[in-house]
Coordinates of C-alpha atoms and ligand atoms in Angstrom, one line a residue:
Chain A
X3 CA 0.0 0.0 0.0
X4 CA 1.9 3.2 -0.8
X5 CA 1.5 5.9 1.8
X6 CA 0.0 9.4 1.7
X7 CA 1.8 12.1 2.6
X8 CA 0.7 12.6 6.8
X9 CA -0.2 16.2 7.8
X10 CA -0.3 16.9 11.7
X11 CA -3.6 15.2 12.5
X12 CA -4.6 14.3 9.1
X13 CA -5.4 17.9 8.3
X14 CA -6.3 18.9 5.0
X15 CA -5.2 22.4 4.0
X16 CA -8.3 23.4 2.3
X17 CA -11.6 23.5 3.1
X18 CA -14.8 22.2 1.1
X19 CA -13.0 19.1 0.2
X20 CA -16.0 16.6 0.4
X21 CA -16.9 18.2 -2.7
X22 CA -13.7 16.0 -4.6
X23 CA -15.1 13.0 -2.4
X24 CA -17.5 11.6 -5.2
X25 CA -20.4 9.6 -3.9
X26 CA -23.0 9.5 -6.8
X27 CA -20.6 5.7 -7.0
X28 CA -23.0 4.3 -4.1
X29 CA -26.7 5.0 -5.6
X30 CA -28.7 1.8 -6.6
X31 CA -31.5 4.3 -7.6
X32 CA -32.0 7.3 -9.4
X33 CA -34.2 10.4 -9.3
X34 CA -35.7 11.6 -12.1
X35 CA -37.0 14.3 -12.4
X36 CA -40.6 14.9 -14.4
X37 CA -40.2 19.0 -15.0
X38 CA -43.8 19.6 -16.4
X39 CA -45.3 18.6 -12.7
X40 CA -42.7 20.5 -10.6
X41 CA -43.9 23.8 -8.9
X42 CA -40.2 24.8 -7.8
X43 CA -41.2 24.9 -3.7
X44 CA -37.6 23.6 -3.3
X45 CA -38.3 21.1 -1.0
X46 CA -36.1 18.6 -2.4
X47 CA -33.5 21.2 -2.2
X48 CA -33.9 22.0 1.4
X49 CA -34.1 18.2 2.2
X50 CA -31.0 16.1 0.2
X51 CA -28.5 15.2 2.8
X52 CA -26.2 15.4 0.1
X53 CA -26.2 19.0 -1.4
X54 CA -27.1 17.4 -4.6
X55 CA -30.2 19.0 -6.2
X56 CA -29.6 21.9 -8.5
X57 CA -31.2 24.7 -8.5
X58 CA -30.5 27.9 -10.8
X59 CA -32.1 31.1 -10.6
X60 CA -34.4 29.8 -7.9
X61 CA -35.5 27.1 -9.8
X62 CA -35.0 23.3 -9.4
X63 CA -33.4 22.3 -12.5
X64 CA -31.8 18.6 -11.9
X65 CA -29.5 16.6 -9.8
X66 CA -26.1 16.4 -9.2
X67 CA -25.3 12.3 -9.9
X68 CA -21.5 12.7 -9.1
X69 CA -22.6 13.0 -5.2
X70 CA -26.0 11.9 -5.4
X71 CA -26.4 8.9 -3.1
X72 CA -29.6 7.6 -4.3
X73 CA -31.6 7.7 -0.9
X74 CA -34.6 8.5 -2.5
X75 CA -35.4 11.8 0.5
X76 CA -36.2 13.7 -2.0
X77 CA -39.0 11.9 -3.9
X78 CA -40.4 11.3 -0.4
X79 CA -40.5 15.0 0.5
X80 CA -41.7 16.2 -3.0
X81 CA -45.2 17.4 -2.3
X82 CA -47.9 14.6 -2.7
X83 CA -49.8 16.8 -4.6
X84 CA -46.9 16.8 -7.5
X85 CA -44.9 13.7 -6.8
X86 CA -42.6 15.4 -9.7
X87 CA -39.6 13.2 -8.7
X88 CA -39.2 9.1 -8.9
X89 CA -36.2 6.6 -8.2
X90 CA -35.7 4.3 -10.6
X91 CA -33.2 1.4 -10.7
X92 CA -29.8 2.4 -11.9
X93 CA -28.7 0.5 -14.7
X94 CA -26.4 -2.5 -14.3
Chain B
X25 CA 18.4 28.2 39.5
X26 CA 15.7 31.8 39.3
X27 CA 14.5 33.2 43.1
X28 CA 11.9 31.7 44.2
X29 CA 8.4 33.5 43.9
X30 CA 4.7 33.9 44.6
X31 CA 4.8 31.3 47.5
X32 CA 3.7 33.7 49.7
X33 CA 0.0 33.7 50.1
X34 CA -1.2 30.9 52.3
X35 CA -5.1 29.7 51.7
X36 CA -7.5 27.4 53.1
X37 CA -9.9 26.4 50.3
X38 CA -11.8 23.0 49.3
X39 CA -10.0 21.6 45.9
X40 CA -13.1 22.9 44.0
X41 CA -12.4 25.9 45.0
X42 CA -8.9 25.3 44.1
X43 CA -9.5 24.3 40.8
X44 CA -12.1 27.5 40.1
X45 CA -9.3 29.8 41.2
X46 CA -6.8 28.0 38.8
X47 CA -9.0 28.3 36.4
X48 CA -9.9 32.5 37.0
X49 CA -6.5 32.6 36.9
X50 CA -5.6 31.0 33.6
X51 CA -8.4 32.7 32.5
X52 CA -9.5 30.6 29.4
X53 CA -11.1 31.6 25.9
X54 CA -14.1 28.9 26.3
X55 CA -15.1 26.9 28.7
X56 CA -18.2 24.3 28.4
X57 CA -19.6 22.4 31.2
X58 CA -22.4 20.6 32.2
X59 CA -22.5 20.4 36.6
X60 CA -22.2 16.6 38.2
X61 CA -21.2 15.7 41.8
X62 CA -18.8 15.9 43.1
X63 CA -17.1 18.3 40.6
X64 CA -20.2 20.6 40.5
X65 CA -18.9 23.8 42.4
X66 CA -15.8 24.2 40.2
X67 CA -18.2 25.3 37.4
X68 CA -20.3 26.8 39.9
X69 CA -17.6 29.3 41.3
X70 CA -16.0 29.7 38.0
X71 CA -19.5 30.5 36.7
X72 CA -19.3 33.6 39.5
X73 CA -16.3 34.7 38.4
X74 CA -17.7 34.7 35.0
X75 CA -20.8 36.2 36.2
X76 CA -18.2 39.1 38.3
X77 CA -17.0 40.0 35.0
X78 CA -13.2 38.5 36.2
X79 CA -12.7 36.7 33.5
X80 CA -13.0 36.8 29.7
X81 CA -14.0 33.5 28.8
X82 CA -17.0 32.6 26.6
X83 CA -18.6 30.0 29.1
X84 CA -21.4 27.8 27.4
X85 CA -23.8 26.2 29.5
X86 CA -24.4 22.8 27.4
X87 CA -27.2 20.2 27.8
X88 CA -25.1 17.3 28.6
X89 CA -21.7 16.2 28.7
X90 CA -21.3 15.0 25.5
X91 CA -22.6 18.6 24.5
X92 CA -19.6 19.7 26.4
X93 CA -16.8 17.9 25.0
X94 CA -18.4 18.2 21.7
X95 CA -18.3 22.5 22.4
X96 CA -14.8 22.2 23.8
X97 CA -13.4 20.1 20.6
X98 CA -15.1 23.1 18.6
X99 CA -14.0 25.9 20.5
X100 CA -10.4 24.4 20.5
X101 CA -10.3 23.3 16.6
X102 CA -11.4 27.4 16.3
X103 CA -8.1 27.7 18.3
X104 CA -9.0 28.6 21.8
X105 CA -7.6 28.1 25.1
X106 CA -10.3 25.8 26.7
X107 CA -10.9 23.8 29.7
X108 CA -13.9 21.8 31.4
X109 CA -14.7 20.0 34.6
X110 CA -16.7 16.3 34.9
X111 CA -16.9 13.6 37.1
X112 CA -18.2 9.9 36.6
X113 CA -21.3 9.2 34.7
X114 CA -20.3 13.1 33.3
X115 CA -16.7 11.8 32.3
X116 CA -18.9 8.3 31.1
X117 CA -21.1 10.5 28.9
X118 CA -18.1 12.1 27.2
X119 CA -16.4 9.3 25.9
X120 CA -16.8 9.3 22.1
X121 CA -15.8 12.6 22.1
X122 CA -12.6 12.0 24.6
X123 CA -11.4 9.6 21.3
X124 CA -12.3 12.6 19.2
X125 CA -10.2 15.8 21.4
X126 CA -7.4 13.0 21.9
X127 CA -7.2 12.5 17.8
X128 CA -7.5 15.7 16.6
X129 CA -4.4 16.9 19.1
X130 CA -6.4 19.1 21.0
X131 CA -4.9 20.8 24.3
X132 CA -7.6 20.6 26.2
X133 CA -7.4 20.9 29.9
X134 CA -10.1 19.2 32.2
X135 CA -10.1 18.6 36.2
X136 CA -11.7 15.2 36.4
X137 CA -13.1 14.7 40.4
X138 CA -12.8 11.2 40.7
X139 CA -15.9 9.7 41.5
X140 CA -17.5 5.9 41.0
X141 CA -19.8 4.9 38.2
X142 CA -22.9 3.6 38.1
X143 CA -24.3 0.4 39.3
X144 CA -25.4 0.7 41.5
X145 CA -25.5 4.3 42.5
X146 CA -22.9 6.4 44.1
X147 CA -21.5 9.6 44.4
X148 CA -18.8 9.1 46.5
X149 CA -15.0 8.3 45.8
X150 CA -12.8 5.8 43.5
X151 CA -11.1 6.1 40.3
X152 CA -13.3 3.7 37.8
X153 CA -14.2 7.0 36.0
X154 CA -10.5 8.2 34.9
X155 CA -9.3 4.3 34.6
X156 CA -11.8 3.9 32.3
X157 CA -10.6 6.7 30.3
X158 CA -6.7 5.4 30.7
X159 CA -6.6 4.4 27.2
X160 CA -8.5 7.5 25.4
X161 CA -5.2 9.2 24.4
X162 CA -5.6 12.1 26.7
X163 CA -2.9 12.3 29.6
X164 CA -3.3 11.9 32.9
X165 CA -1.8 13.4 35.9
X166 CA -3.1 12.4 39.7
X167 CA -3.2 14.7 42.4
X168 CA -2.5 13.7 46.3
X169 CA -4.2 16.9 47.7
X170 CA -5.4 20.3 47.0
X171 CA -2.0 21.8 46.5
X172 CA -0.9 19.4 44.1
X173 CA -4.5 19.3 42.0
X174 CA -4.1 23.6 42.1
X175 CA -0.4 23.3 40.9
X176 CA -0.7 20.8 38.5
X177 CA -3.4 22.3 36.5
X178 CA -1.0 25.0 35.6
X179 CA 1.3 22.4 34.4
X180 CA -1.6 20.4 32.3
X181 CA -2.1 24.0 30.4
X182 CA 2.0 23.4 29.6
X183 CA 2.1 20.5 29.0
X184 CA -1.2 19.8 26.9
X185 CA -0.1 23.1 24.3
X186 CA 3.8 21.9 23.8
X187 CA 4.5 21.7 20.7
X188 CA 5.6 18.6 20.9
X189 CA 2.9 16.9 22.7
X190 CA -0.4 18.4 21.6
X191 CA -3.0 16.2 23.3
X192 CA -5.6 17.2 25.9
X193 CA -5.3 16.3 29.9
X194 CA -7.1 15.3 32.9
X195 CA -6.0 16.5 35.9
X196 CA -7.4 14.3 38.3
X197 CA -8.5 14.8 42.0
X198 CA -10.4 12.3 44.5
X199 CA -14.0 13.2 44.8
X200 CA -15.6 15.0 48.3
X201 CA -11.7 13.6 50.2
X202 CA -9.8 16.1 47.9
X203 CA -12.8 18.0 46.5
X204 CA -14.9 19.1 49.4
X205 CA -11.9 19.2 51.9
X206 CA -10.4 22.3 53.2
X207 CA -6.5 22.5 52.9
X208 CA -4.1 25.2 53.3
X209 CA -2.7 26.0 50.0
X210 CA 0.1 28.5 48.3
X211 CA -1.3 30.0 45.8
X212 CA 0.2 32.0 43.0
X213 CA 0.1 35.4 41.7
X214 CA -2.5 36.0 38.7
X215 CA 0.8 37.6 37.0
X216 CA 3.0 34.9 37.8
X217 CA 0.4 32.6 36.5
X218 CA 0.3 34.2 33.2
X219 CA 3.9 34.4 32.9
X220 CA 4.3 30.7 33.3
X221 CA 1.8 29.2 30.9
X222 CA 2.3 32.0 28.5
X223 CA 0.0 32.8 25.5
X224 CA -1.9 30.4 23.4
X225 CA -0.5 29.6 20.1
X226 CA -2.8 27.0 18.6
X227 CA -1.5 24.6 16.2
X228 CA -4.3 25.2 13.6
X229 CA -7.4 27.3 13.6
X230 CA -10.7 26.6 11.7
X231 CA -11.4 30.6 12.3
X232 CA -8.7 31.6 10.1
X233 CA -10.5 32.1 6.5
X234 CA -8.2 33.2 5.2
X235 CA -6.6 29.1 5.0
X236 CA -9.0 27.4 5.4
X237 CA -8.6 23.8 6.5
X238 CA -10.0 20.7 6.8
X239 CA -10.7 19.4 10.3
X240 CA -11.7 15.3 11.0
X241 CA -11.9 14.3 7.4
X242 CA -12.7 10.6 6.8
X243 CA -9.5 8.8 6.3
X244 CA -9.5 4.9 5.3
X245 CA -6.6 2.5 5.6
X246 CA -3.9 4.6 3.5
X247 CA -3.7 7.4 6.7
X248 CA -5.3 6.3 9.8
X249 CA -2.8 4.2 11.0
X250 CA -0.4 6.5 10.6
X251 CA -2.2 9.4 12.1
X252 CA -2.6 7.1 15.0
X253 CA 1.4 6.6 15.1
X254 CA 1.9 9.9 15.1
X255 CA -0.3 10.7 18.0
X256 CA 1.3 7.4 19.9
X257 CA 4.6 8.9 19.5
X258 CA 3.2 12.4 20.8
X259 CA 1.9 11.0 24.0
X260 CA 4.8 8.6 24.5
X261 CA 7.8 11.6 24.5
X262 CA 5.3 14.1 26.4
X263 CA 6.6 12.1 29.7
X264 CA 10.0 14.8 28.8
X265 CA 7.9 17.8 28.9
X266 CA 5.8 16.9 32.1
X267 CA 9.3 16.9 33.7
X268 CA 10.6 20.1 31.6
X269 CA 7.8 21.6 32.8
X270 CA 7.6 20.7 36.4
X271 CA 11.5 21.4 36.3
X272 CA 10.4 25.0 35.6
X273 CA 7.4 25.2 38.0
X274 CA 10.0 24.0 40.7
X275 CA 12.3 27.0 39.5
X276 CA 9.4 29.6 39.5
X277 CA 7.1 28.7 43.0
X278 CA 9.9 26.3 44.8
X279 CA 7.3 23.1 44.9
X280 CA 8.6 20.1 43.3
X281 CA 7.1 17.6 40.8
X282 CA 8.1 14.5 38.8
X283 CA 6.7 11.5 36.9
X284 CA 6.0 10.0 40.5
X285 CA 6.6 10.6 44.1
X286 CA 8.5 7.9 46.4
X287 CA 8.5 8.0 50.1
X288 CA 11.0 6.4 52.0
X289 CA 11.2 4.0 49.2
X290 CA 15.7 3.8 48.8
X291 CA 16.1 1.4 50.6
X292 CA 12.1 -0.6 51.1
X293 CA 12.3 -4.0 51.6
X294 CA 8.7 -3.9 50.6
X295 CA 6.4 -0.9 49.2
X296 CA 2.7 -0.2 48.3
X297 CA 1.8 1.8 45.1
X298 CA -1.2 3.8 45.6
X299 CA -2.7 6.9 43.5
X300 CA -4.0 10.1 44.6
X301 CA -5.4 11.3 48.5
X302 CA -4.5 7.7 49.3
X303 CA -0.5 7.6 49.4
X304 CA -1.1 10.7 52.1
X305 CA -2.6 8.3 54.5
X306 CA -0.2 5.5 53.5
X307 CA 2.5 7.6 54.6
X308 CA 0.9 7.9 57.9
X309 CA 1.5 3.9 58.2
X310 CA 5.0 4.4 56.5
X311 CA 6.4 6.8 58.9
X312 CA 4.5 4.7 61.9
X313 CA 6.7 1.3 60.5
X314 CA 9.5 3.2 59.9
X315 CA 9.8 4.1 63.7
X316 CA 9.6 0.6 64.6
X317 CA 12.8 -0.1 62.5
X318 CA 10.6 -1.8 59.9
X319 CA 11.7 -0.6 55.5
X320 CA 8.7 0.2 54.5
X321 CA 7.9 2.7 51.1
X322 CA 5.9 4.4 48.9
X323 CA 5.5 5.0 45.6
X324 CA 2.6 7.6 44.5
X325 CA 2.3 7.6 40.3
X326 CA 1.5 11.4 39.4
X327 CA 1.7 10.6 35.7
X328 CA -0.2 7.7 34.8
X329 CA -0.6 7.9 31.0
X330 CA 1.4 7.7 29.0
X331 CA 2.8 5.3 31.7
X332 CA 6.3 6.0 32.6
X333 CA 7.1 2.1 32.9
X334 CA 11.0 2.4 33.0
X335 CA 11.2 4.8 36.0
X336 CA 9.2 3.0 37.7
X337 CA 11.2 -0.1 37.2
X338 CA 13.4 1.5 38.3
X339 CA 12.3 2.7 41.5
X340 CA 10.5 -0.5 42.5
X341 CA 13.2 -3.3 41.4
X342 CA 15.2 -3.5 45.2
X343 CA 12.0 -4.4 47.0
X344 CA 10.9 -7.8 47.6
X345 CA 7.2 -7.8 47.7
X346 CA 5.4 -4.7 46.1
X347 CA 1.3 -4.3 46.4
X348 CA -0.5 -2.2 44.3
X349 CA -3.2 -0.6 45.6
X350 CA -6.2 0.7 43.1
X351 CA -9.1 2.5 43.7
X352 CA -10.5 0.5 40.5
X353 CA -11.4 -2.7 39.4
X354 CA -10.8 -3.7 35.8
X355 CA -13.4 -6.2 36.2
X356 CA -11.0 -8.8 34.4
X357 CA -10.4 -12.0 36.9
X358 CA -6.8 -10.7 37.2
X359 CA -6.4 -7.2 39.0
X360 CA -6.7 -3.6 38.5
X361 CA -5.1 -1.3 36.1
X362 CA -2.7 0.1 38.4
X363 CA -1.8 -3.3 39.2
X364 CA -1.0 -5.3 35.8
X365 CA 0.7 -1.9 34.9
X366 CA 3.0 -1.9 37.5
X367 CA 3.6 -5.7 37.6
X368 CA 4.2 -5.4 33.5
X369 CA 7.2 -3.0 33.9
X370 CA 8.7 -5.2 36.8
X371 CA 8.7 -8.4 34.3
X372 CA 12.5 -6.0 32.9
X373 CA 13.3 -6.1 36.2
X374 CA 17.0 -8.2 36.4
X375 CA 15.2 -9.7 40.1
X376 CA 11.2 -9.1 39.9
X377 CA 9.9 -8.6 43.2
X378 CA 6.3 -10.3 44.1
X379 CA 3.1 -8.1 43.3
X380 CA 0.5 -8.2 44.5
X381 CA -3.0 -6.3 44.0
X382 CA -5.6 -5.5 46.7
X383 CA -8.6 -3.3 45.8
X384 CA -9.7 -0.7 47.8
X385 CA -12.0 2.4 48.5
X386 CA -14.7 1.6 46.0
X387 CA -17.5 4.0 46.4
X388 CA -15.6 6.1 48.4
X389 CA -15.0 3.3 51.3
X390 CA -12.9 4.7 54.2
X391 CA -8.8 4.0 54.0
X392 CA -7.3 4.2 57.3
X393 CA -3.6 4.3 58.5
X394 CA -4.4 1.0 60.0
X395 CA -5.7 -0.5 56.7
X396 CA -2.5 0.5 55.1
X397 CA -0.4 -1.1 57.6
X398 CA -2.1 -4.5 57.3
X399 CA -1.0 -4.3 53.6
X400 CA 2.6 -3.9 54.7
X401 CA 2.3 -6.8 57.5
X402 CA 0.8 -9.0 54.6
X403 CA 3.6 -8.0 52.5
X404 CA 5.9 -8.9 54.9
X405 CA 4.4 -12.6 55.4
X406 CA 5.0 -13.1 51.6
X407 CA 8.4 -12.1 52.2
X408 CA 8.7 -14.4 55.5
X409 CA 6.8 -17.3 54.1
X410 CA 8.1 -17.0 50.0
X411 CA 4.1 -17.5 49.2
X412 CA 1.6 -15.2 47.7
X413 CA -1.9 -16.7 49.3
X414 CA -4.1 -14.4 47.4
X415 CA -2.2 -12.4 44.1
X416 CA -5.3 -10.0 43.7
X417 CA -7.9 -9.3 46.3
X418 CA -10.5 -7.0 48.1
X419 CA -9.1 -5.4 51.0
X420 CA -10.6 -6.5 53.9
X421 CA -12.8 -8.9 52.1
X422 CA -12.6 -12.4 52.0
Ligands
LIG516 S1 -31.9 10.7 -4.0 FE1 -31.1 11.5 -2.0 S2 -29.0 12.2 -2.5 FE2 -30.1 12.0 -4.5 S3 -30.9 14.0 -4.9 FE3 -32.5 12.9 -3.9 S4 -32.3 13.4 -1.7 FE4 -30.4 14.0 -2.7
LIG517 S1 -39.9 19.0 -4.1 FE1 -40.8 18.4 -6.1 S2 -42.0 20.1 -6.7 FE2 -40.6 20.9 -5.1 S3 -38.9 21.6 -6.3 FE3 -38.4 19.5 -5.7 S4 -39.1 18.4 -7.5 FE4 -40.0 20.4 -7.7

C-alpha cells in the first residue's frame, strides 16, 4: 500500500473538500425528475442530505449524480400533490 | 536556578475551590460544562467569576456532557484556550468525544473529580471514572491533595499546548476527600500565573479564513494508521515535557514535581503503590513502621498515562514484595489497572519482586492508616513465608 503524505492530524489544507469525495458511486437508484409537474417549492433542495439537487435562478433544475447517493429523501419530501420526482433502478 | 516567587499567600480552600481559582486565573477563551457531583462547584464558582465579569472567557452552558466535549473540541479546533470539569457518569457521557479531542491533538485541559460509576449508585470516591478513560489518548496526571490538584493544573495547560505533545489532559482529583476538603494551599500570583503558561499559540485554527482547513476528514486504511502513530509517539515523548515543565514550575514557585513521588522507598524491603489522596494516609503507616525499624515505602504515580514504565522499574526493582493498591477494578479476573501496569514493567526487572494487587475504596470506602499497615504486615508474610496466598484481592474482604 503506498502511503499518503501525513499532515499533523490528518489535516487537509483546504476547506470544502467533500466536494472531490465523489459519492453519486454508491446509488442503486436514481431520481428523475418529471419538469412539467414540478412547482419549484424547493423542498427537495432544502431536504438532500447530500447538497445534490440543483437549483439555478431559484429554480429546481436537476440533480447532481457525481454526489447523489440515491436515498430516494427527495421523492419522499416532493409534495404529494406533485410527486414530480421518482427513483428508478440504476442500470447494471 | 531563578529566586523563588509567589509562594507567599497561604489559603484554606476545598479543591473545588482550588480548581475554580486555577481556572480565574488561567483565564481561558471557552469553557463548556455541564455540573455533576462531586465536581459541580468548580463550574459553579467559575460560573461567578464569570458572572463578576473577572474573567473573559465565553462560558457555554451545554445540555449534557457529550454537549460539552463536543463545544470544547469546537471551540479548541477554532483555536481557543479551553478547559472543562466532569466527574463519573459526566466523564462516562463524554467518551466518544474523549477519542475525538485526543485524535484531533487538541490541548484541552479538564479537572476530572474522581468519583464511582454507576451500578449501583454512588457519588462518592474511586477512580473507575478516569481508569476507564486510561486508554483515550488524553494524559493523565493524579493529584494527592489540594495543592498538588491547584499546581498541577498549571502544568496540564503546559504540557497539553507543547508543541511537541499536543494532546488534551485530565488533571485528576479524589471526589468530596480532595474536592470538598479544606486545605491550606500556596497560591500563585495571577501575574506569575500568566507568565508561566504563556500565551496560546494554537496549532491550527478553523477561524482563520483566510486558510481554510479541513478538520476530521474521513481517512480509510492509506492514513489512519499512521495518524494514530503519530499521535502514539506524541503522548509517549510528552513524559519529557511533564518533567521540563515541572522542572520549571520547581524553579518559579519552589514546589517540586516528577513522573512519580516515592516515600521512604531507597532502601524498602517492601512498598505499596497507591494513586492520589490515598498515598497521604499510606505515609501515615509508612512513617509509623519506619519508627519501629521496619523498611517500608511508597510509591505515588503522578503521571499515569502515558505510563512512565522504566522509572518506575526502576524505583521498584530493590524491594521484595510490592502491592499495588487501586481505587478501581478492571473487572478482568486478574487485577486492577494500576496493578497489571505496574507488575508489567517489573517483568525488565533483572530480580522481579512479588506483586500483588488488593482493591480498595470503592464507592468512596474509608482508607485508614491501620488498613495500610495491614497491607505492609501481609507484605511482609509473603516475604517471610516466600508465598503469595491471594495475588489480587478486596481489601478487607474475603
Ligand atoms: S436521492 Fe437523495 S441524494 Fe439523491 S438527490 Fe434525492 S435526496 Fe439527494
Ligand atoms: S420538491 Fe418536487 S415540486 Fe418541489 S422543487 Fe423539488 S421536484 Fe419540484
Amino acid at each position: 500500500m503506498t502511503k499518503k503524505n501525513i499532515t499533523f492530524a490528518g489535516i487537509i489544507f483546504e476547506g470544502g473538500t467533500a466536494d472531490k469525495y465523489k459519492t453519486g458511486g454508491w446509488r442503486k437508484l436514481r431520481p428523475t425528475l418529471d419538469k412539467d409537474k414540478c412547482i419549484d417549492c424547493l423542498i427537495c433542495w432544502v431536504m438532500c442530505p447530500d447538497s445534490a439537487v440543483i437549483v439555478e435562478d431559484g429554480k429546481m433544475v436537476g440533480f447532481n449524480l457525481e454526489h447523489c447517493k440515491g436515498c430516494g429523501i427527495c421523492a419522499m419530501e416532493c409534495p404529494d400533490k406533485v410527486k414530480a420526482i421518482t427513483m428508478e433502478e440504476e442500470e447494471k | 536556578m531563578a529566586t523563588v516567587t509567589g509562594t507567599k499567600k497561604v489559603v484554606g480552600l476545598t479543591g473545588n475551590s482550588a480548581i475554580a481559582y486555577a481556572m480565574k486565573q488561567i483565564d481561558p477563551d471557552v469553557c463548556a460544562a455541564y455540573p455533576i457531583t462531586p465536581s459541580t462547584a468548580i463550574m459553579e464558582e467559575f460560573s461567578g467569576y464569570y458572572a463578576d465579569g473577572q474573567v473573559s472567557t465565553e462560558l457555554i452552558a451545554v445540555e449534557s456532557e457529550h454537549s460539552a466535549m463536543s463545544a470544547c473540541i469546537g471551540a479548541s479546533a477554532a483555536g481557543a484556550r479551553v478547559m472543562t470539569a466532569t466527574s463519573s457518569q459526566g466523564l462516562a457521557l463524554m467518551w466518544e468525544m474523549l477519542y475525538v479531542a485526543s485524535g484531533l491533538r487538541l490541548p484541552i485541559v479538564m479537572a476530572v473529580v474522581n468519583r464511582a460509576l454507576s451500578a449501583p449508585i454512588n457519588i462518592h470516591c474511586d477512580h473507575s471514572d478516569s481508569m476507564g478513560a486510561r486508554d483515550s489518548g488524553w494524559i493523565q496526571l493524579y493529584s494527592e491533595n489540594v495543592q498538588e490538584a491547584y499546581d498541577n493544573l498549571f502544568q496540564a495547560v503546559r504540557i497539553a499546548e507543547d508543541k511537541r505533545v499536543l494532546t488534551p489532559v485530565m488533571v485528576c482529583m479524589d471526589g468530596f476527600i480532595t474536592s470538598h476538603a479544606i486545605e491550606n494551599l500556596t497560591l500563585i500570583d495571577d501575574a506569575e500565573v500568566k507568565d508561566f503558561i504563556g500565551e496560546h499559540e494554537p496549532a491550527y485554527s478553523l477561524l482563520d479564513t483566510e486558510n481554510p482547513i479541513t478538520v476530521g476528514a474521513m481517512t480509510l486504511p492509506d492514513a489512519y494508521m499512521d495518524i494514530k502513530h503519530q499521535q502514539s509517539k506524541a503522548i509517549a515523548a510528552s513524559k519529557d515535557v511533564v518533567l521540563e515543565v515541572a522542572k520549571e514550575f520547581e524553579q518559579r514557585f519552589g514546589r517540586s514535581y516528577g513522573l512519580m513521588e516515592t516515600y521512604r522507598l531507597e532502601d524498602a524491603e517492601v512498598c505499596v503503590v497507591v494513586l492520589s489522596s490515598a498515598a497521604g494516609t499510606t505515609k501515615v503507616a509508612v512513617d509509623e513502621l519506619r519508627s519501629k525499624g521496619k523498611k517500608v515505602g511508597l510509591l505515588k504515580p503522578r503521571l499515569y498515562r502515558p505510563f512512565p514504565h522504566e522509572e518506575i522499574m526502576e524505583a521498584l526493582k530493590h524491594c521484595k514484595a510490592i502491592c499495588v493498591l487501586d481505587r478501581a477494578d478492571s473487572m478482568n479476573g486478574f487485577g486492577g489497572p494500576l496493578f497489571t501496569d505496574i507488575r508489567a514493567s517489573l517483568y525488565d526487572a533483572p530480580e522481579r519482586p512479588v506483586v500483588i494487587n488488593r482493591i480498595f475504596g470503592l464507592g468512596g470506602r474509608d482508607y485508614t492508616a491501620e488498613d495500610a499497615i495491614g497491607v505492609y504486615e501481609e507484605l511482609f508474610k509473603v516475604v517471610e513465608t516466600g508465598k503469595v496466598e491471594r495475588l489480587s484481592a478486596y481489601l478487607g474482604e474475603e
